[in-house]
Amino acid sequence: MIKRNFVINGTLKFVTFEEGDTLADLLRRLGLRSVKIGCNAGQCGSCSVLVDGDVVRSCIKKAKDIKEHSAIETLEGMGTAKALHPLQQAFITYGAVQCGFCTPGFLMSAKALLQANPNPTRQEVRDWFNKHRNICRCTGYKPIVDSVMAAAAVMRGEASMEDITYHYEEGADIYGTSHPRPGSLAKVLGVCDYGEDFAAQMSDEALHLAVVQAKVHHANILGIEYNEAENMPGVVKVITAADVKGSNILRIIPPLGSPHYYSDGLDHPIICDKKYSVTVMLSRWSPRIQGNRRAWRRKR
């Protein structure tokens, strides 16, 4: 067990952690769930935090390598709902928040950029995110660059928070405007929960679903052999289409008037039964189970 004192979001904290713990492990265990672990390999930047002002991908940074009394900043320390940081407000107004999973990492990375370069060009913003491995699969990056440029102007004193804040007028048409996406505020504050965030709040007795898919498409299912998987430690039950009560068909209503939609809506099984083997494993969570889906054998 390693013991250190870190200044986390401005507060001195005494922390303990194991030899192999990453900085992300430590911060999430402290309840700082804005630190999102995406790839867990330092490639996507969702876990980015600041350590003594530098951008650090916390999923690959060992906590033991952080020096005593280092200053660590996460999104929880950037702003509040009633006092947003210019970057947070700009991300809302300029549409840089979509699914929101990468948003905390982008905001922390952008903060470090503007501390180092208060007046970047658009290309310098892009180069910064490329250098620090910040990846977004939703926006196409333009809204993110727009947001950083707008926030930079506010931070330089050339614009006000009012200038980058959208105000809805009663009865006005919001189509084509900067009307914020629902949930944007929670996402720029880092309080929007995703899969692992919900898992962290669950009881140790909660069961987890693991979907298992075939490696080939459109294969005929001749049988599914799962005895080995069902006997693995922690596995409670394996569920197949045979366990679905009533009809196994999920009714999909065809798009009205679409000449390209030929389905009657009755070809979507809840769990595949005739083609493309899909089964579900109910288990008590275990890293061993997560890594042993290969133990399944399927007959096609």
Short mmCIF file of C-alpha atoms in Angstrom, two decimals:
data_model
loop_
_atom_site.label_atom_id
_atom_site.label_comp_id
_atom_site.label_asym_id
_atom_site.label_seq_id
_atom_site.Cartn_x
_atom_site.Cartn_y
_atom_site.Cartn_z
CA MET A 1 0.00 0.00 0.00
CA ILE A 2 1.40 3.39 -1.06
CA LYS A 3 0.57 6.60 0.78
CA ARG A 4 0.76 10.08 -0.74
CA ASN A 5 -0.51 13.62 -0.30
CA PHE A 6 -1.96 15.17 -3.45
CA VAL A 7 -3.65 18.53 -3.99
CA ILE A 8 -6.79 17.44 -5.87
CA ASN A 9 -8.93 20.26 -7.28
CA GLY A 10 -7.37 22.66 -4.80
CA THR A 11 -7.82 20.50 -1.69
CA LEU A 12 -4.98 18.64 0.01
CA LYS A 13 -5.91 14.97 0.23
CA PHE A 14 -4.13 12.03 1.85
CA VAL A 15 -4.63 8.99 -0.37
CA THR A 16 -3.62 5.33 -0.37
CA PHE A 17 -3.38 3.06 -3.37
CA GLU A 18 -1.90 -0.20 -4.58
CA GLU A 19 1.35 -0.54 -6.50
CA GLY A 20 -0.38 -1.21 -9.82
CA ASP A 21 -3.17 1.38 -9.57
CA THR A 22 -3.42 3.95 -12.32
CA LEU A 23 -4.20 7.58 -11.63
CA ALA A 24 -7.64 6.98 -13.18
CA ASP A 25 -8.27 4.09 -10.77
CA LEU A 26 -7.41 6.32 -7.83
CA LEU A 27 -9.46 9.33 -8.94
CA ARG A 28 -12.57 7.29 -9.75
CA ARG A 29 -12.28 5.53 -6.39
CA LEU A 30 -12.32 8.98 -4.79
CA GLY A 31 -15.66 9.62 -6.51
CA LEU A 32 -14.33 11.78 -9.36
CA ARG A 33 -16.32 10.05 -12.08
CA SER A 34 -15.75 12.78 -14.66
CA VAL A 35 -12.56 10.80 -15.32
CA LYS A 36 -13.83 8.47 -18.04
CA ILE A 37 -11.93 5.33 -18.96
CA GLY A 38 -12.57 4.69 -22.63
CA CYS A 39 -9.85 2.66 -24.34
CA ASN A 40 -7.81 2.03 -21.16
CA ALA A 41 -4.73 2.22 -23.38
CA GLY A 42 -3.97 5.94 -23.57
CA GLN A 43 -5.34 6.30 -27.10
CA CYS A 44 -8.65 8.20 -26.78
CA GLY A 45 -7.97 10.96 -24.23
CA SER A 46 -11.30 10.58 -22.41
CA CYS A 47 -9.42 10.14 -19.13
CA SER A 48 -7.31 13.32 -19.52
CA VAL A 49 -6.62 15.28 -16.34
CA LEU A 50 -4.05 17.93 -15.43
CA VAL A 51 -1.07 17.16 -13.22
CA ASP A 52 0.85 20.29 -12.30
CA GLY A 53 -0.73 21.94 -15.34
CA ASP A 54 0.25 19.25 -17.84
CA VAL A 55 -2.23 17.03 -19.71
CA VAL A 56 -1.95 13.45 -18.49
CA ARG A 57 -3.84 10.41 -19.79
CA SER A 58 -4.71 9.01 -16.40
CA CYS A 59 -5.63 5.51 -17.57
CA ILE A 60 -1.98 4.72 -18.31
CA LYS A 61 -0.30 6.93 -15.71
CA LYS A 62 0.63 4.97 -12.61
CA ALA A 63 -0.45 6.71 -9.41
CA LYS A 64 2.89 5.80 -7.83
CA ASP A 65 4.66 7.94 -10.45
CA ILE A 66 2.85 11.11 -9.33
CA LYS A 67 5.11 13.14 -7.05
CA GLU A 68 4.14 14.04 -3.49
CA HIS A 69 2.00 17.21 -3.25
CA SER A 70 1.38 17.31 -7.02
CA ALA A 71 -1.61 19.42 -8.09
CA ILE A 72 -4.19 17.25 -9.87
CA GLU A 73 -7.16 18.84 -11.65
CA THR A 74 -10.27 17.06 -12.92
CA LEU A 75 -13.44 18.46 -14.46
CA GLU A 76 -15.11 18.55 -11.02
CA GLY A 77 -12.80 21.46 -10.18
CA MET A 78 -13.42 23.53 -13.31
CA GLY A 79 -16.83 25.12 -12.74
CA THR A 80 -20.29 24.73 -11.26
CA ALA A 81 -23.80 24.82 -12.71
CA LYS A 82 -24.20 28.46 -11.63
CA ALA A 83 -20.63 29.49 -12.42
CA LEU A 84 -19.50 27.72 -15.58
CA HIS A 85 -15.99 28.09 -16.93
CA PRO A 86 -15.98 29.79 -20.37
CA LEU A 87 -14.93 26.50 -21.94
CA GLN A 88 -17.90 24.70 -20.41
CA GLN A 89 -20.34 27.37 -21.58
CA ALA A 90 -18.85 27.43 -25.07
CA PHE A 91 -19.04 23.64 -25.37
CA ILE A 92 -22.76 23.89 -24.62
CA THR A 93 -23.49 26.82 -26.94
CA TYR A 94 -21.46 25.73 -29.94
CA GLY A 95 -22.62 22.11 -29.97
CA ALA A 96 -19.36 20.49 -28.87
CA VAL A 97 -21.28 18.18 -26.53
CA GLN A 98 -23.03 15.23 -28.10
CA CYS A 99 -22.73 11.81 -26.45
CA GLY A 100 -20.51 13.57 -23.90
CA PHE A 101 -18.22 10.68 -23.01
CA CYS A 102 -15.09 12.40 -24.35
CA THR A 103 -16.14 15.87 -23.13
CA PRO A 104 -14.34 15.87 -19.75
CA GLY A 105 -11.06 14.92 -21.42
CA PHE A 106 -11.46 17.59 -24.10
CA LEU A 107 -12.28 20.27 -21.54
CA MET A 108 -9.27 19.50 -19.38
CA SER A 109 -7.00 19.34 -22.42
CA ALA A 110 -8.41 22.63 -23.75
CA LYS A 111 -7.85 24.30 -20.39
CA ALA A 112 -4.17 23.35 -20.48
CA LEU A 113 -3.94 24.63 -24.06
CA LEU A 114 -5.34 28.06 -23.19
CA GLN A 115 -3.09 28.31 -20.15
CA ALA A 116 -0.09 27.70 -22.40
CA ASN A 117 -1.38 29.66 -25.42
CA PRO A 118 -4.19 32.17 -24.71
CA ASN A 119 -4.57 33.10 -28.39
CA PRO A 120 -4.29 29.92 -30.49
CA THR A 121 -5.17 29.60 -34.15
CA ARG A 122 -7.73 27.00 -35.21
CA GLN A 123 -4.93 24.81 -36.54
CA GLU A 124 -3.04 25.08 -33.25
CA VAL A 125 -6.17 23.90 -31.42
CA ARG A 126 -6.43 20.89 -33.72
CA ASP A 127 -2.72 20.16 -33.40
CA TRP A 128 -2.99 20.28 -29.60
CA PHE A 129 -5.81 17.75 -29.47
CA ASN A 130 -3.97 15.55 -31.96
CA LYS A 131 -0.81 15.71 -29.84
CA HIS A 132 -2.67 14.80 -26.67
CA ARG A 133 -4.74 12.02 -28.28
CA ASN A 134 -8.15 13.60 -27.66
CA ILE A 135 -10.59 11.72 -29.89
CA CYS A 136 -14.29 12.40 -30.51
CA ARG A 137 -16.50 10.06 -32.54
CA CYS A 138 -19.54 12.36 -32.68
CA THR A 139 -18.80 15.96 -33.60
CA GLY A 140 -16.36 15.98 -36.48
CA TYR A 141 -14.25 18.30 -34.28
CA LYS A 142 -15.39 21.62 -35.82
CA PRO A 143 -17.81 22.44 -32.97
CA ILE A 144 -15.04 21.64 -30.47
CA VAL A 145 -12.60 23.98 -32.20
CA ASP A 146 -15.34 26.64 -32.41
CA SER A 147 -15.90 26.30 -28.68
CA VAL A 148 -12.22 26.64 -27.77
CA MET A 149 -11.86 29.74 -29.95
CA ALA A 150 -14.95 31.35 -28.40
CA ALA A 151 -13.85 30.53 -24.85
CA ALA A 152 -10.36 31.87 -25.57
CA ALA A 153 -11.84 35.22 -26.58
CA VAL A 154 -13.72 35.42 -23.28
CA MET A 155 -10.65 34.48 -21.28
CA ARG A 156 -8.64 37.18 -23.08
CA GLY A 157 -11.30 39.76 -22.19
CA GLU A 158 -12.36 40.30 -25.81
CA ALA A 159 -15.85 38.85 -25.27
CA SER A 160 -18.16 38.19 -22.34
CA MET A 161 -19.87 35.09 -21.04
CA GLU A 162 -23.11 36.70 -22.19
CA ASP A 163 -21.76 36.75 -25.74
CA ILE A 164 -21.30 32.97 -25.79
CA THR A 165 -24.49 32.06 -23.93
CA TYR A 166 -27.66 31.09 -25.79
CA HIS A 167 -30.87 32.66 -24.55
CA TYR A 168 -34.18 31.18 -25.63
CA GLU A 169 -36.99 33.57 -26.47
CA GLU A 170 -40.45 32.26 -25.63
CA GLY A 171 -42.19 31.02 -28.76
CA ALA A 172 -39.14 31.38 -31.00
CA ASP A 173 -38.20 28.68 -33.49
CA ILE A 174 -35.12 26.82 -32.24
CA TYR A 175 -34.41 25.12 -35.57
CA GLY A 176 -31.03 26.27 -36.91
CA THR A 177 -30.11 28.02 -33.66
CA SER A 178 -27.61 27.23 -30.89
CA HIS A 179 -30.31 25.82 -28.65
CA PRO A 180 -28.42 23.54 -26.20
CA ARG A 181 -28.80 19.79 -26.44
CA PRO A 182 -30.67 18.23 -23.51
CA GLY A 183 -28.19 16.96 -20.96
CA SER A 184 -25.36 19.26 -22.07
CA LEU A 185 -25.00 20.87 -18.66
CA ALA A 186 -24.53 17.53 -16.89
CA LYS A 187 -21.96 16.49 -19.46
CA VAL A 188 -19.80 19.61 -19.22
CA LEU A 189 -19.88 19.28 -15.43
CA GLY A 190 -18.80 15.65 -15.57
CA VAL A 191 -21.81 14.38 -13.63
CA CYS A 192 -23.45 12.46 -16.48
CA ASP A 193 -23.21 8.74 -15.74
CA TYR A 194 -22.28 6.06 -18.26
CA GLY A 195 -21.91 2.27 -17.98
CA GLU A 196 -19.03 2.02 -15.52
CA ASP A 197 -20.43 4.93 -13.50
CA PHE A 198 -23.70 3.07 -12.97
CA ALA A 199 -21.77 -0.11 -12.19
CA ALA A 200 -19.83 1.69 -9.46
CA GLN A 201 -23.12 2.58 -7.77
CA MET A 202 -24.52 -0.94 -7.84
CA SER A 203 -24.57 -3.50 -5.07
CA ASP A 204 -21.92 -6.19 -5.12
CA GLU A 205 -24.79 -8.65 -5.57
CA ALA A 206 -26.00 -7.02 -8.79
CA LEU A 207 -25.97 -9.29 -11.84
CA HIS A 208 -24.30 -8.17 -15.06
CA LEU A 209 -25.28 -9.07 -18.61
CA ALA A 210 -22.58 -10.04 -21.09
CA VAL A 211 -23.76 -10.31 -24.71
CA VAL A 212 -21.96 -12.99 -26.74
CA GLN A 213 -21.97 -12.82 -30.52
CA ALA A 214 -20.84 -15.15 -33.28
CA LYS A 215 -17.75 -14.28 -35.27
CA VAL A 216 -19.57 -14.81 -38.57
CA HIS A 217 -22.61 -13.04 -39.96
CA HIS A 218 -25.79 -14.72 -41.19
CA ALA A 219 -24.74 -18.13 -39.89
CA ASN A 220 -27.49 -20.66 -39.29
CA ILE A 221 -27.69 -21.60 -35.62
CA LEU A 222 -27.64 -25.38 -35.32
CA GLY A 223 -27.01 -25.35 -31.59
CA ILE A 224 -25.26 -23.47 -28.81
CA GLU A 225 -22.99 -25.31 -26.43
CA TYR A 226 -22.48 -23.33 -23.25
CA ASN A 227 -21.86 -25.85 -20.48
CA GLU A 228 -18.26 -24.74 -20.03
CA ALA A 229 -19.26 -21.07 -19.75
CA GLU A 230 -22.14 -21.79 -17.36
CA ASN A 231 -19.77 -23.64 -15.04
CA MET A 232 -17.35 -20.73 -14.80
CA PRO A 233 -17.07 -19.10 -11.34
CA GLY A 234 -19.56 -16.26 -10.95
CA VAL A 235 -21.82 -17.21 -13.84
CA VAL A 236 -25.42 -17.49 -12.66
CA LYS A 237 -27.21 -18.40 -15.89
CA VAL A 238 -26.83 -18.44 -19.64
CA ILE A 239 -29.86 -17.08 -21.49
CA THR A 240 -30.70 -18.00 -25.07
CA ALA A 241 -33.74 -17.41 -27.27
CA ALA A 242 -35.34 -20.48 -25.68
CA ASP A 243 -35.61 -18.56 -22.39
CA VAL A 244 -37.65 -15.70 -23.85
CA LYS A 245 -41.25 -15.99 -22.65
CA GLY A 246 -43.88 -15.48 -25.30
CA SER A 247 -42.81 -14.24 -28.72
CA ASN A 248 -39.10 -13.76 -29.36
CA ILE A 249 -39.87 -11.20 -32.07
CA LEU A 250 -39.31 -7.50 -31.42
CA ARG A 251 -41.88 -5.62 -33.45
CA ILE A 252 -40.27 -2.88 -35.55
CA ILE A 253 -42.63 -0.48 -37.28
CA PRO A 254 -41.42 0.18 -40.87
CA PRO A 255 -40.81 3.84 -41.78
CA LEU A 256 -44.00 5.21 -43.33
CA GLY A 257 -43.77 5.77 -47.05
CA SER A 258 -40.19 4.53 -47.41
CA PRO A 259 -39.78 2.74 -50.79
CA HIS A 260 -36.49 1.21 -49.60
CA TYR A 261 -37.86 -0.66 -46.58
CA TYR A 262 -39.02 -4.16 -47.47
CA SER A 263 -39.33 -5.68 -44.01
CA ASP A 264 -42.68 -6.33 -42.39
CA GLY A 265 -41.09 -5.54 -39.04
CA LEU A 266 -41.28 -9.12 -37.80
CA ASP A 267 -37.69 -10.17 -38.50
CA HIS A 268 -36.00 -8.76 -35.41
CA PRO A 269 -35.58 -11.38 -32.67
CA ILE A 270 -34.89 -10.25 -29.13
CA ILE A 271 -32.19 -12.91 -28.90
CA CYS A 272 -31.21 -14.51 -32.20
CA ASP A 273 -32.68 -17.96 -32.61
CA LYS A 274 -32.21 -19.08 -36.21
CA LYS A 275 -29.33 -16.98 -37.46
CA TYR A 276 -26.31 -15.15 -36.01
CA SER A 277 -25.80 -16.69 -32.59
CA VAL A 278 -26.42 -14.25 -29.77
CA THR A 279 -26.73 -15.36 -26.17
CA VAL A 280 -26.58 -13.53 -22.90
CA MET A 281 -24.60 -14.50 -19.82
CA LEU A 282 -25.82 -13.39 -16.41
CA SER A 283 -22.98 -13.17 -13.94
CA ARG A 284 -21.70 -11.52 -10.83
CA TRP A 285 -19.07 -9.11 -12.11
CA SER A 286 -15.57 -10.48 -12.42
CA PRO A 287 -12.63 -9.38 -14.60
CA ARG A 288 -12.07 -13.08 -15.26
CA ILE A 289 -15.54 -13.43 -16.76
CA GLN A 290 -15.05 -10.30 -18.82
CA GLY A 291 -11.91 -11.76 -20.34
CA ASN A 292 -13.17 -15.31 -20.83
CA ARG A 293 -15.97 -14.98 -23.33
CA ARG A 294 -13.69 -16.91 -25.67
CA ALA A 295 -14.45 -19.99 -23.58
CA TRP A 296 -17.79 -20.30 -25.40
CA ARG A 297 -18.12 -22.92 -28.11
CA ARG A 298 -20.83 -22.61 -30.72
CA LYS A 299 -22.13 -25.07 -33.32
CA ARG A 300 -23.38 -23.40 -36.48
#
